[in-house]
Rosetta silent file (secondary structure, phi, psi, omega in degrees, C-alpha in Angstrom):
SEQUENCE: XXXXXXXXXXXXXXXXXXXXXXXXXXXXXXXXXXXXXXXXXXXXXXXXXXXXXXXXXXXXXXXXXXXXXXXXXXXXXXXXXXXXXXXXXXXXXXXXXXXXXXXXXXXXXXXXXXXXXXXXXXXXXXXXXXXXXXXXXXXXXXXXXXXXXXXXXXXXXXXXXXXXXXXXXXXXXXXXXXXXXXXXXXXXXXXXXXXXXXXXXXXXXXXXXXXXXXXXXXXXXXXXXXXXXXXXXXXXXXXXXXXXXXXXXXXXXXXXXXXXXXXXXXXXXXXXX
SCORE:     score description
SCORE:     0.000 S_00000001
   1 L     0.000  -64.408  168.397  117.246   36.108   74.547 S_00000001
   2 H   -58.578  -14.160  164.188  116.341   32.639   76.479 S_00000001
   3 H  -104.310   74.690  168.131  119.727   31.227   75.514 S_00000001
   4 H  -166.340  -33.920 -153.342  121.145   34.403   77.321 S_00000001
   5 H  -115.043  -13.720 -171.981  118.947   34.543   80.077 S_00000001
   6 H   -94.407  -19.158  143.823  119.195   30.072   80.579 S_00000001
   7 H   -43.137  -57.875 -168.805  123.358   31.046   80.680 S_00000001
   8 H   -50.709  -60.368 -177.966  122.562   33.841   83.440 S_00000001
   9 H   -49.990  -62.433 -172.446  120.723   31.308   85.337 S_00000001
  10 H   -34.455  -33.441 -169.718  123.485   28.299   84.925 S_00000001
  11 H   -75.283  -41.026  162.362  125.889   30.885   86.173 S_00000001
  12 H   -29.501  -70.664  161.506  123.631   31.628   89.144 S_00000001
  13 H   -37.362   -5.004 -167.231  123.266   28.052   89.752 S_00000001
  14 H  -129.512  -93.512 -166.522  127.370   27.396   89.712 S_00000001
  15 H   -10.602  -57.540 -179.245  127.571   30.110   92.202 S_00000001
  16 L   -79.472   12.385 -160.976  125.831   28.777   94.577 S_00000001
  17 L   -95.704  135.066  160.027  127.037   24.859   94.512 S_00000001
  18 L    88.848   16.909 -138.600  129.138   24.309   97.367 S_00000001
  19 L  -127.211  133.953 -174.879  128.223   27.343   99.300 S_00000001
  20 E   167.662  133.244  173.640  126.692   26.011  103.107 S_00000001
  21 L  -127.040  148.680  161.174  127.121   27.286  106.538 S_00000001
  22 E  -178.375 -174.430 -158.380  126.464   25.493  109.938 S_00000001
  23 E  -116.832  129.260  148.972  126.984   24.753  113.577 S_00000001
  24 E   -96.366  106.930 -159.403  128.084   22.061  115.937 S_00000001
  25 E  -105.863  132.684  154.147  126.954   23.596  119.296 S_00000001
  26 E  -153.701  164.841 -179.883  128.665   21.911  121.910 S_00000001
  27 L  -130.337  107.121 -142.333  129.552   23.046  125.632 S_00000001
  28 L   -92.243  147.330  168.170  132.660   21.534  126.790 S_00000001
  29 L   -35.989  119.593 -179.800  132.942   21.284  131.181 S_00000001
  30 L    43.341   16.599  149.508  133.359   25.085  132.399 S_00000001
  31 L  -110.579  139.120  -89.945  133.188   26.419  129.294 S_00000001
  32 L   -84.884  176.145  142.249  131.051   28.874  127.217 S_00000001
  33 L   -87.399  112.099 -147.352  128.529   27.161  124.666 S_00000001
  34 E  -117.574  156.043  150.808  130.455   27.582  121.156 S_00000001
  35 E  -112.025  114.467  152.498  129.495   27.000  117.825 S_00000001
  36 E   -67.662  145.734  170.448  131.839   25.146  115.309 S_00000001
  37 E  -128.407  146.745 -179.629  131.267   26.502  112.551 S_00000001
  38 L  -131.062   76.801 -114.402  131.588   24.953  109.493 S_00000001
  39 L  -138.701   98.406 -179.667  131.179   27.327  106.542 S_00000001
  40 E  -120.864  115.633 -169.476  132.404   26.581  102.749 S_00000001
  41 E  -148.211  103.508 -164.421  131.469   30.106  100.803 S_00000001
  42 L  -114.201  -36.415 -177.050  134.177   30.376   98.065 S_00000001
  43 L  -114.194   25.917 -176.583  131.923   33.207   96.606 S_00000001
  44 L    13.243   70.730  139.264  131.115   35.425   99.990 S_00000001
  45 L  -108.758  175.823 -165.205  127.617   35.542   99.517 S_00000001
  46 L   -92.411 -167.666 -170.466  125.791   35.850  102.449 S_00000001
  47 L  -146.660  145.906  171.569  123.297   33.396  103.814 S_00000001
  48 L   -11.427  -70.975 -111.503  119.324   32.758  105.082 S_00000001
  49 L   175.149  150.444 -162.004  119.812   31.288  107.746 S_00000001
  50 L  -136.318  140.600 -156.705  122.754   29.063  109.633 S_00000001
  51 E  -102.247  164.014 -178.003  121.991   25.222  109.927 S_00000001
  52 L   145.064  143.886  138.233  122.640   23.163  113.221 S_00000001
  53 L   -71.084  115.675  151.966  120.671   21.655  116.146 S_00000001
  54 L   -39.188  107.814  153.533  120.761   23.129  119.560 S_00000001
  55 L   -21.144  155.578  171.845  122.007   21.468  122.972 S_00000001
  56 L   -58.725  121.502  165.350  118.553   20.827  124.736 S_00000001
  57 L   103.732  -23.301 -138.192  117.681   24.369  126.438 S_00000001
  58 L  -131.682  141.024 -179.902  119.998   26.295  124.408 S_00000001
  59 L  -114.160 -139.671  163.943  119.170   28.871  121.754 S_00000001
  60 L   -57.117  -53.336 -159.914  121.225   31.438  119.584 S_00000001
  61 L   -75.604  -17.617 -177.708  121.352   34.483  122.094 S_00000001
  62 L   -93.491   48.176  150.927  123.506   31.534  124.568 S_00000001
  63 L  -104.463  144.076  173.008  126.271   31.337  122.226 S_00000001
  64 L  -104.201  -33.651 -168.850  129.610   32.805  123.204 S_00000001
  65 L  -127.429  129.903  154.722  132.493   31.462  121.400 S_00000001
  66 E  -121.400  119.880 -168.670  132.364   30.493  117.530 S_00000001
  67 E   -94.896  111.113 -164.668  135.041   28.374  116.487 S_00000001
  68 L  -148.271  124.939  165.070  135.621   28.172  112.641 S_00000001
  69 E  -135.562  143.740  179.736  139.472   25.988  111.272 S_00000001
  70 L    62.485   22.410 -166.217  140.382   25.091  108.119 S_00000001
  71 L  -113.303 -171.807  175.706  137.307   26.140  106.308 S_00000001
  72 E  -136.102  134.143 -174.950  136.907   28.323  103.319 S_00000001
  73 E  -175.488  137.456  176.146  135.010   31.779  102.778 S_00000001
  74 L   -54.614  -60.204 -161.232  135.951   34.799  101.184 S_00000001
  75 L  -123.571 -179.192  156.888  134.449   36.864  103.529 S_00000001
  76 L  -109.323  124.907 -176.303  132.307   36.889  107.121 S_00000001
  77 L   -66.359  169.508 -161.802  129.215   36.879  106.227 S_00000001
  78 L  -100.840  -49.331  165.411  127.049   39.199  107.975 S_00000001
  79 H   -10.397  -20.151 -156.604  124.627   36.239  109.060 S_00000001
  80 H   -87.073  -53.654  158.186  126.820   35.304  111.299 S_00000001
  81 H   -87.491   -0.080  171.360  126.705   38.161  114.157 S_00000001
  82 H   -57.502  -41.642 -129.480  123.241   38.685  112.921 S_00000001
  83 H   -95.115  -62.587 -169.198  122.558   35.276  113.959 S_00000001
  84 L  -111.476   87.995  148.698  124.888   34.975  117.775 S_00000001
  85 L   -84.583   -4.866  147.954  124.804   38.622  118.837 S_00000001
  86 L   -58.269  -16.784  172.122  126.357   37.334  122.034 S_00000001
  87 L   -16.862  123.710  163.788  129.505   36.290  120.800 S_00000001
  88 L  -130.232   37.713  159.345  132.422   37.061  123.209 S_00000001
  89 L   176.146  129.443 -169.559  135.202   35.416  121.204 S_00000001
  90 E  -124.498   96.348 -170.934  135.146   35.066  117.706 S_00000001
  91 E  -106.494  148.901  156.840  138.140   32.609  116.168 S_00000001
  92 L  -163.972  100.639 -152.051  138.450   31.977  112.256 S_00000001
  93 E  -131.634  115.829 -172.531  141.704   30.527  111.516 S_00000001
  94 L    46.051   57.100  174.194  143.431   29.121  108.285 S_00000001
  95 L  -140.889   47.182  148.331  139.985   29.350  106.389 S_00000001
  96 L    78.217   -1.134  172.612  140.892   31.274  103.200 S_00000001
  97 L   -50.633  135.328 -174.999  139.365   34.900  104.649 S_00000001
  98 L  -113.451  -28.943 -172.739  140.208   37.584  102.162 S_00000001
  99 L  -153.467  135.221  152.503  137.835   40.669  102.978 S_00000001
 100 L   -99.344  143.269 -178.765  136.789   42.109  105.694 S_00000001
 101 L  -131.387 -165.751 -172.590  134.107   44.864  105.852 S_00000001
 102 L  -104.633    8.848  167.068  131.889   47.118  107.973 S_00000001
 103 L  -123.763   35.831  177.928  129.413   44.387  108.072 S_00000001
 104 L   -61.833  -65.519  179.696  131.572   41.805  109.582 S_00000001
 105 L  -121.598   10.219 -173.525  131.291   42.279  113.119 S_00000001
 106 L   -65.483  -16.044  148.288  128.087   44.917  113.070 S_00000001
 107 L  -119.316   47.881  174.581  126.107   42.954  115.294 S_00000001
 108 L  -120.407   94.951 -160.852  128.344   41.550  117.508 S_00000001
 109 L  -105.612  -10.609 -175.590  128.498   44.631  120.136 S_00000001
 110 L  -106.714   52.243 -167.755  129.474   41.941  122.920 S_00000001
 111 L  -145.865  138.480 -171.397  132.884   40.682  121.433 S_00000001
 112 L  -101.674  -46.574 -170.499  136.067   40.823  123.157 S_00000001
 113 E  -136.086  124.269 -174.556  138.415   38.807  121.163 S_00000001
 114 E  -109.129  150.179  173.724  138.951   38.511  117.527 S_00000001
 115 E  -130.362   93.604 -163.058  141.030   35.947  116.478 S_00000001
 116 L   -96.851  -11.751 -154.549  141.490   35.614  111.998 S_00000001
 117 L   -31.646  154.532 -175.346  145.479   34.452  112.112 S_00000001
 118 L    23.812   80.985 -171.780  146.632   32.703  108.864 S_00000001
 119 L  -117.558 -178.490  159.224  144.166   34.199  106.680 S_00000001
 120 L  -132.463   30.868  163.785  144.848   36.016  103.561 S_00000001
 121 L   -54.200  130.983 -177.997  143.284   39.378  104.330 S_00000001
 122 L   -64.128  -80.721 -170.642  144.809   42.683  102.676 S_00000001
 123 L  -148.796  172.402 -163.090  143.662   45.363  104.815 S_00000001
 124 E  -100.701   99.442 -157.371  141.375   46.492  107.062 S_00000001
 125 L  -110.604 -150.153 -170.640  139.343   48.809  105.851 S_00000001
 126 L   -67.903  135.885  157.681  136.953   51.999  107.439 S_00000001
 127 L    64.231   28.290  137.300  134.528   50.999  110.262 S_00000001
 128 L   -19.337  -72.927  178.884  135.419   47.551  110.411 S_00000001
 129 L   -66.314  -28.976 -137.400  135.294   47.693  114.875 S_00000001
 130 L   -46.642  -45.727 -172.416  132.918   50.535  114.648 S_00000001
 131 L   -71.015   15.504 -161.363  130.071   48.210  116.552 S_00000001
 132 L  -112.888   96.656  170.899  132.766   46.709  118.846 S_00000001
 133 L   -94.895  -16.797  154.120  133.035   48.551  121.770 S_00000001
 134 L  -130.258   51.300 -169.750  134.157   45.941  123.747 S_00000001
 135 L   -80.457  144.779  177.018  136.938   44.570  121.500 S_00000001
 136 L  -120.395  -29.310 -176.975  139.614   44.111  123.168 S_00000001
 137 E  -109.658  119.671 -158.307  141.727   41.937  121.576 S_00000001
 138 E  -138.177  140.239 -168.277  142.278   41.692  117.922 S_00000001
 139 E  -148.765  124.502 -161.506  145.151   39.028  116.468 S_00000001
 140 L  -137.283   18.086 -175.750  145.483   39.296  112.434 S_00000001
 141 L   -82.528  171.815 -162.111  148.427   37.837  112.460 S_00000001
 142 L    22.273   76.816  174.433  149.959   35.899  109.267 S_00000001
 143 L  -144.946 -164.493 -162.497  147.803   36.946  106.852 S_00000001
 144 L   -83.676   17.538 -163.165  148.574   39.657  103.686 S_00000001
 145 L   -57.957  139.478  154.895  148.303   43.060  105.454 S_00000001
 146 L  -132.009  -20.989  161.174  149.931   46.051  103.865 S_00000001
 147 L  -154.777  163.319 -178.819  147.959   49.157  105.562 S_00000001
 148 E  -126.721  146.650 -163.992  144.957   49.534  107.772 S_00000001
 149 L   -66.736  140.968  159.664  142.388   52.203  107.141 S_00000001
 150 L   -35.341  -67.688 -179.699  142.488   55.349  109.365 S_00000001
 151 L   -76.521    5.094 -161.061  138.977   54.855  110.679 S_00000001
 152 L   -69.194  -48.136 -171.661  139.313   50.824  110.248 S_00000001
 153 L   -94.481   -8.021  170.388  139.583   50.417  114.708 S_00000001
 154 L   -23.677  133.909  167.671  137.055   53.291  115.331 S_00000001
 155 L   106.969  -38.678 -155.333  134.264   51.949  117.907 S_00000001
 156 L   -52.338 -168.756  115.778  137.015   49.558  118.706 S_00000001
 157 L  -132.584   46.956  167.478  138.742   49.800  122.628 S_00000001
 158 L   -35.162  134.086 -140.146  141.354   47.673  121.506 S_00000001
 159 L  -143.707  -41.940 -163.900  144.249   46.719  124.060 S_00000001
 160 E  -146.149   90.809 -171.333  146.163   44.068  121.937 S_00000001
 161 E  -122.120  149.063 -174.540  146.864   43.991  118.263 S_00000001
 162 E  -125.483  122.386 -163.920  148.964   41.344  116.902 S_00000001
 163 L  -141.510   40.477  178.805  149.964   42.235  113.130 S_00000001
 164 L   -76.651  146.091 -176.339  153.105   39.865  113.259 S_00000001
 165 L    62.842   46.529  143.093  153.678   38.077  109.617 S_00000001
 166 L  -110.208 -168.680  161.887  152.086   40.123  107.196 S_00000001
 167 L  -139.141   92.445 -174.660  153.427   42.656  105.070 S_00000001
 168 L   -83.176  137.012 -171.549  153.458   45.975  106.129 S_00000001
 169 L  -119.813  -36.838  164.464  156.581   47.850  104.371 S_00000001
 170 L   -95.015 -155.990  156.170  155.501   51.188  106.633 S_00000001
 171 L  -165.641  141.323 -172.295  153.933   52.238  109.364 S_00000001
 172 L  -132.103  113.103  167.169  151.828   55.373  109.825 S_00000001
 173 H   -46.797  -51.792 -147.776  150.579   56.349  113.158 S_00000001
 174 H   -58.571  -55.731  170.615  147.551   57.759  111.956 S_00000001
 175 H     1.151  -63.081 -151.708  146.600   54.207  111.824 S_00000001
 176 H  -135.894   44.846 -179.189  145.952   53.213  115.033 S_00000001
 177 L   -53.318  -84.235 -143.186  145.109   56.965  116.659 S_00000001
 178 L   -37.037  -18.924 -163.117  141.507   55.811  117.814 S_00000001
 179 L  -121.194   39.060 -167.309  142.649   53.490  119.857 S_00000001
 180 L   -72.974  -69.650 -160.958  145.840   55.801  121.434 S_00000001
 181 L   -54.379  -32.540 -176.395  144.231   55.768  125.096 S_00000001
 182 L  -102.300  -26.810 -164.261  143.648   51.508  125.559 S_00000001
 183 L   -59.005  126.851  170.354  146.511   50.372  123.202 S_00000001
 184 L  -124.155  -34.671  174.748  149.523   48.298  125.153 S_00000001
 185 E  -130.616  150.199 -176.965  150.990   45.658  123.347 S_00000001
 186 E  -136.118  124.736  165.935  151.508   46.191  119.642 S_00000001
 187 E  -150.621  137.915  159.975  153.529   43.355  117.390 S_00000001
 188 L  -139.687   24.979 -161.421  154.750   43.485  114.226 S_00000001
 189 L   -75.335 -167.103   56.404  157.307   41.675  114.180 S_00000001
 190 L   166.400   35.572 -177.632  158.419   39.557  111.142 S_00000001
 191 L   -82.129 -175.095  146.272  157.056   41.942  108.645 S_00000001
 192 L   -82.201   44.421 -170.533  158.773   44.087  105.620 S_00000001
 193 L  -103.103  152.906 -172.791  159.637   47.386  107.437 S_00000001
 194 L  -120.039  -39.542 -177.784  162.603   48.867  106.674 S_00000001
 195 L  -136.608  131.633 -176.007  162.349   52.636  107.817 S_00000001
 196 L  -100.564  135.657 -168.385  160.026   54.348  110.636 S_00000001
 197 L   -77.254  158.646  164.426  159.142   58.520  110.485 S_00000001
 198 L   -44.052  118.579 -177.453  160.683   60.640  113.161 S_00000001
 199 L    53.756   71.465 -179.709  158.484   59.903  116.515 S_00000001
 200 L   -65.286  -24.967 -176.577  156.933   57.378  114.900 S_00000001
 201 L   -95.384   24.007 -169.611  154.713   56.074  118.492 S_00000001
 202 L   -54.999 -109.158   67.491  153.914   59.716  118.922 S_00000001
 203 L   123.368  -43.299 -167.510  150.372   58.876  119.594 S_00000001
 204 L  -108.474   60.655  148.965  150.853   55.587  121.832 S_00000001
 205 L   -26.347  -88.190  177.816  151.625   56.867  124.985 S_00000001
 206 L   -39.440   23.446 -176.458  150.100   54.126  126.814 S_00000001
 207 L   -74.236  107.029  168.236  152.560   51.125  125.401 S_00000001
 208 L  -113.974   -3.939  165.278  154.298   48.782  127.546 S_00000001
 209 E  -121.633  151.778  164.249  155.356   46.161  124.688 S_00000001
 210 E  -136.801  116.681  159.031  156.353   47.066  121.040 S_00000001
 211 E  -116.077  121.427  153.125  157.845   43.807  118.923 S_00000001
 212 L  -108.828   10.287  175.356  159.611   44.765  115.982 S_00000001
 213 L   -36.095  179.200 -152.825  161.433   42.021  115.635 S_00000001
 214 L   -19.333   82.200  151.448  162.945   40.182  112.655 S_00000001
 215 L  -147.798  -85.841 -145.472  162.497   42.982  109.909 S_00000001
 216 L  -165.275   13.737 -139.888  164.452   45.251  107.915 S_00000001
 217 L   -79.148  168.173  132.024  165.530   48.079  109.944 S_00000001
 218 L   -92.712  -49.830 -160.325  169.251   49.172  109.230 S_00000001
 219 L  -157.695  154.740 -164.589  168.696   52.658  111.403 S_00000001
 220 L  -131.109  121.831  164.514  166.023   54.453  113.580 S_00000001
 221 L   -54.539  150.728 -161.266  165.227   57.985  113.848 S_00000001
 222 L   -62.168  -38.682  162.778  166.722   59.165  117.105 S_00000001
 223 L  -106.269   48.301 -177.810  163.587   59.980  118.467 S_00000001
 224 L   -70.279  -36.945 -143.907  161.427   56.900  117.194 S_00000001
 225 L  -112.403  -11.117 -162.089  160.896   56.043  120.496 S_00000001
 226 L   -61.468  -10.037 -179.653  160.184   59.373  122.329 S_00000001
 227 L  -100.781   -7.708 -173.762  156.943   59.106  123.407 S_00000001
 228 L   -82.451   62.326 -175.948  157.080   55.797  125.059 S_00000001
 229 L   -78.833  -34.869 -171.695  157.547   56.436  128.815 S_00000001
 230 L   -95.016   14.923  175.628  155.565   53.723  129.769 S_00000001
 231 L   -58.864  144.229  176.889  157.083   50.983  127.516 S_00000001
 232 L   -87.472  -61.989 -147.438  158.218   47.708  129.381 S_00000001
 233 E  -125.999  135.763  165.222  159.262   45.396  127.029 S_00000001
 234 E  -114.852   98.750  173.918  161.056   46.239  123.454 S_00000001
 235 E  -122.374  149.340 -179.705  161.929   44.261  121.029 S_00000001
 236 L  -147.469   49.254 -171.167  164.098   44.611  117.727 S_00000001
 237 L   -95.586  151.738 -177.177  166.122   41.575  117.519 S_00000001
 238 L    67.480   68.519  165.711  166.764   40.019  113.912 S_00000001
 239 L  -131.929 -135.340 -154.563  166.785   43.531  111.811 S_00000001
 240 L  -148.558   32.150 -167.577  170.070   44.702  110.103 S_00000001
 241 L   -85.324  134.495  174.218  170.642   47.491  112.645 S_00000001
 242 L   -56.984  -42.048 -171.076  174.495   49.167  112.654 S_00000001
 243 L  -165.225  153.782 -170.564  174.478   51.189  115.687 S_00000001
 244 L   -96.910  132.003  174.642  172.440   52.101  118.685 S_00000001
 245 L  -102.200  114.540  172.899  171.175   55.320  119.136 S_00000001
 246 H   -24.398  -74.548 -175.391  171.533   56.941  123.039 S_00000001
 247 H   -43.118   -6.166 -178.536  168.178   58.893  121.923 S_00000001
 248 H   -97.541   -1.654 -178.862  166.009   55.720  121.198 S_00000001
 249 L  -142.028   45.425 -175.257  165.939   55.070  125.297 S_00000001
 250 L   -80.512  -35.828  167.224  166.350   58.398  126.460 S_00000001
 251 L   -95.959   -4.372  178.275  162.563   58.187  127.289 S_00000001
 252 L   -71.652   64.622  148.863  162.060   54.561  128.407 S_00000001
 253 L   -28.381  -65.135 -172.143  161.648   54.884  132.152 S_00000001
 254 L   -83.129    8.651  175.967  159.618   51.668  132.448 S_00000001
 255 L   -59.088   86.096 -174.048  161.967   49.712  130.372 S_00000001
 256 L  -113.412    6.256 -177.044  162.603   46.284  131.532 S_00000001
 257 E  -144.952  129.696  162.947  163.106   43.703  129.064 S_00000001
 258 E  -156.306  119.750 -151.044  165.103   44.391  125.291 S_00000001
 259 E  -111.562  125.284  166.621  166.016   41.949  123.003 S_00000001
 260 L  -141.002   37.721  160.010  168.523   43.148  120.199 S_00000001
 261 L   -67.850  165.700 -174.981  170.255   39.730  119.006 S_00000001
 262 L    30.440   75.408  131.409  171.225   39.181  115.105 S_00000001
 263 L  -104.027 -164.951  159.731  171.833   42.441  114.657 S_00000001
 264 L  -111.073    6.541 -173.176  174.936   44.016  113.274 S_00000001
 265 L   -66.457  117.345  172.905  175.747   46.414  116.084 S_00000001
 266 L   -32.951  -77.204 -177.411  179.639   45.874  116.859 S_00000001
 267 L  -125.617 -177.566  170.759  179.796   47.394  120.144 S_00000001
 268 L  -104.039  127.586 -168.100  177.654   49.764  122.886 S_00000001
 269 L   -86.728  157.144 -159.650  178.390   53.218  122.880 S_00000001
 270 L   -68.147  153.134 -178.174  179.320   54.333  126.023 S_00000001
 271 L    65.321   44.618  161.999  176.150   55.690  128.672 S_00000001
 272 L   -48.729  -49.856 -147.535  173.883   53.591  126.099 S_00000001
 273 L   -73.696    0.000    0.000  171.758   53.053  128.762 S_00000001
């Protein structure tokens, strides 16, 4: 029994080696007071307490931006918006996140912009956003995505999601329902998708850009596109598409920019347009 319980502890003790979070608050000329963060948690546990000196004057509740590159952590620890519930931009970029949860962002009710890009997160999963009410901006791009939980942007009022470089092989509207009334720009380009269900944007009225660029398409249901009267900008350049269908811009009224290079389409059939 004590050389079984003087293992448990060693393993305890190896957990925890390496595992330290903290801040370099600095406030650059006409901008916010950020914390670097510098955070090496290889075994997303959470933490006490977040290490750091203040600027003179300056507590917790004045930080706005936390700034975290190159670092490594499984997860975001919940400490973190525990700690700066003021946050109004939140970047963590090429620092090994893998999971996200519903205790992520749960006290950060003042955050506008998330930024995770070249990450290796899977998916998103329920109630992720829920406490975010004034997210607006959320950019996940090039990291491992293959679907995001129905309920995953609930809470959210999301505006801008950037899902470019991951690998999504569908897409399911249901997805990104909650957030059908603020959603505008959508990207996805450089993904795996190869085929989209019939009125696939039903839901995303409000759109003015969709990038679908460089993925996998051959052909489009005729009415993939039908709900998008207020789309702007379109793009589907770099797929494997054959032929154009009259019926994918039958509803694009607001259509003013569409990029379809490196394709295969020969010619334009006539009255594309």
């Amino acid at each position: 029994m004590k050389l079984f319980i003087a293992f448990f502890l060693l393993l305890i003790a190896q957990s925890s080696i390496g595992q330290s979070i903290s801040c370099l608050y600095t406030q650059p000329v006409g901008q916010a007071y950020t914390c670097n963060l510098n955070i090496q948690n290889p075994g997303g546990v959470d933490f006490d307490s977040i290490g750091g000196v203040h600027l003179e004057g300056r507590t917790n509740a004045d930080v706005q931006v936390l700034r975290a590159l190159n670092q490594n952590t499984y997860n975001i620890p919940r400490r973190v918006c525990f700690t700066f519930q003021n946050l109004v931009n939140f970047t963590m970029i090429s620092s090994r996140v893998y999971e996200l949860s519903a205790w992520s962002f749960a006290h950060c009710q003042n955050i506008q912009r998330i930024e995770l890009y070249n990450n290796l997160i899977q998916d998103i999963p329920e109630d992720t956003f829920y406490a975010n009410p004034n997210l607006r901006v959320l950019d996940i791009n090039n990291n491992r995505l293959t679907s995001i939980h129905v309920r995953a942007l609930t809470g959210s009022r999301l505006e801008w999601i950037n899902l470019n470089f991951n690998q999504f092989v569908t897409f399911n509207f249901t997805w990104l329902d909650s957030v059908r009334e603020t959603l505008t720009v959508l990207d996805m380009m450089s993904n795996r998708l190869q085929e989209l269900q019939p009125a696939a944007f039903r839901n995303l009225g409000n759109l003015r850009s969709l990038n679908l660029g460089t993925n996998f398409f051959t052909d489009l249901p005729g009415d993939a596109f039908n709900a998008l009267t207020n789309l702007q900008i379109l793009f589907l350049h770099g797929n494997f598409l054959n032929l154009l269908r009259p019926g994918w811009f039958n509803s694009m009224f607001a259509l003013t920019e569409l990029r379809l290079e490196f394709n295969l389409v020969p010619s334009l059939p006539a009255r594309i347009f």
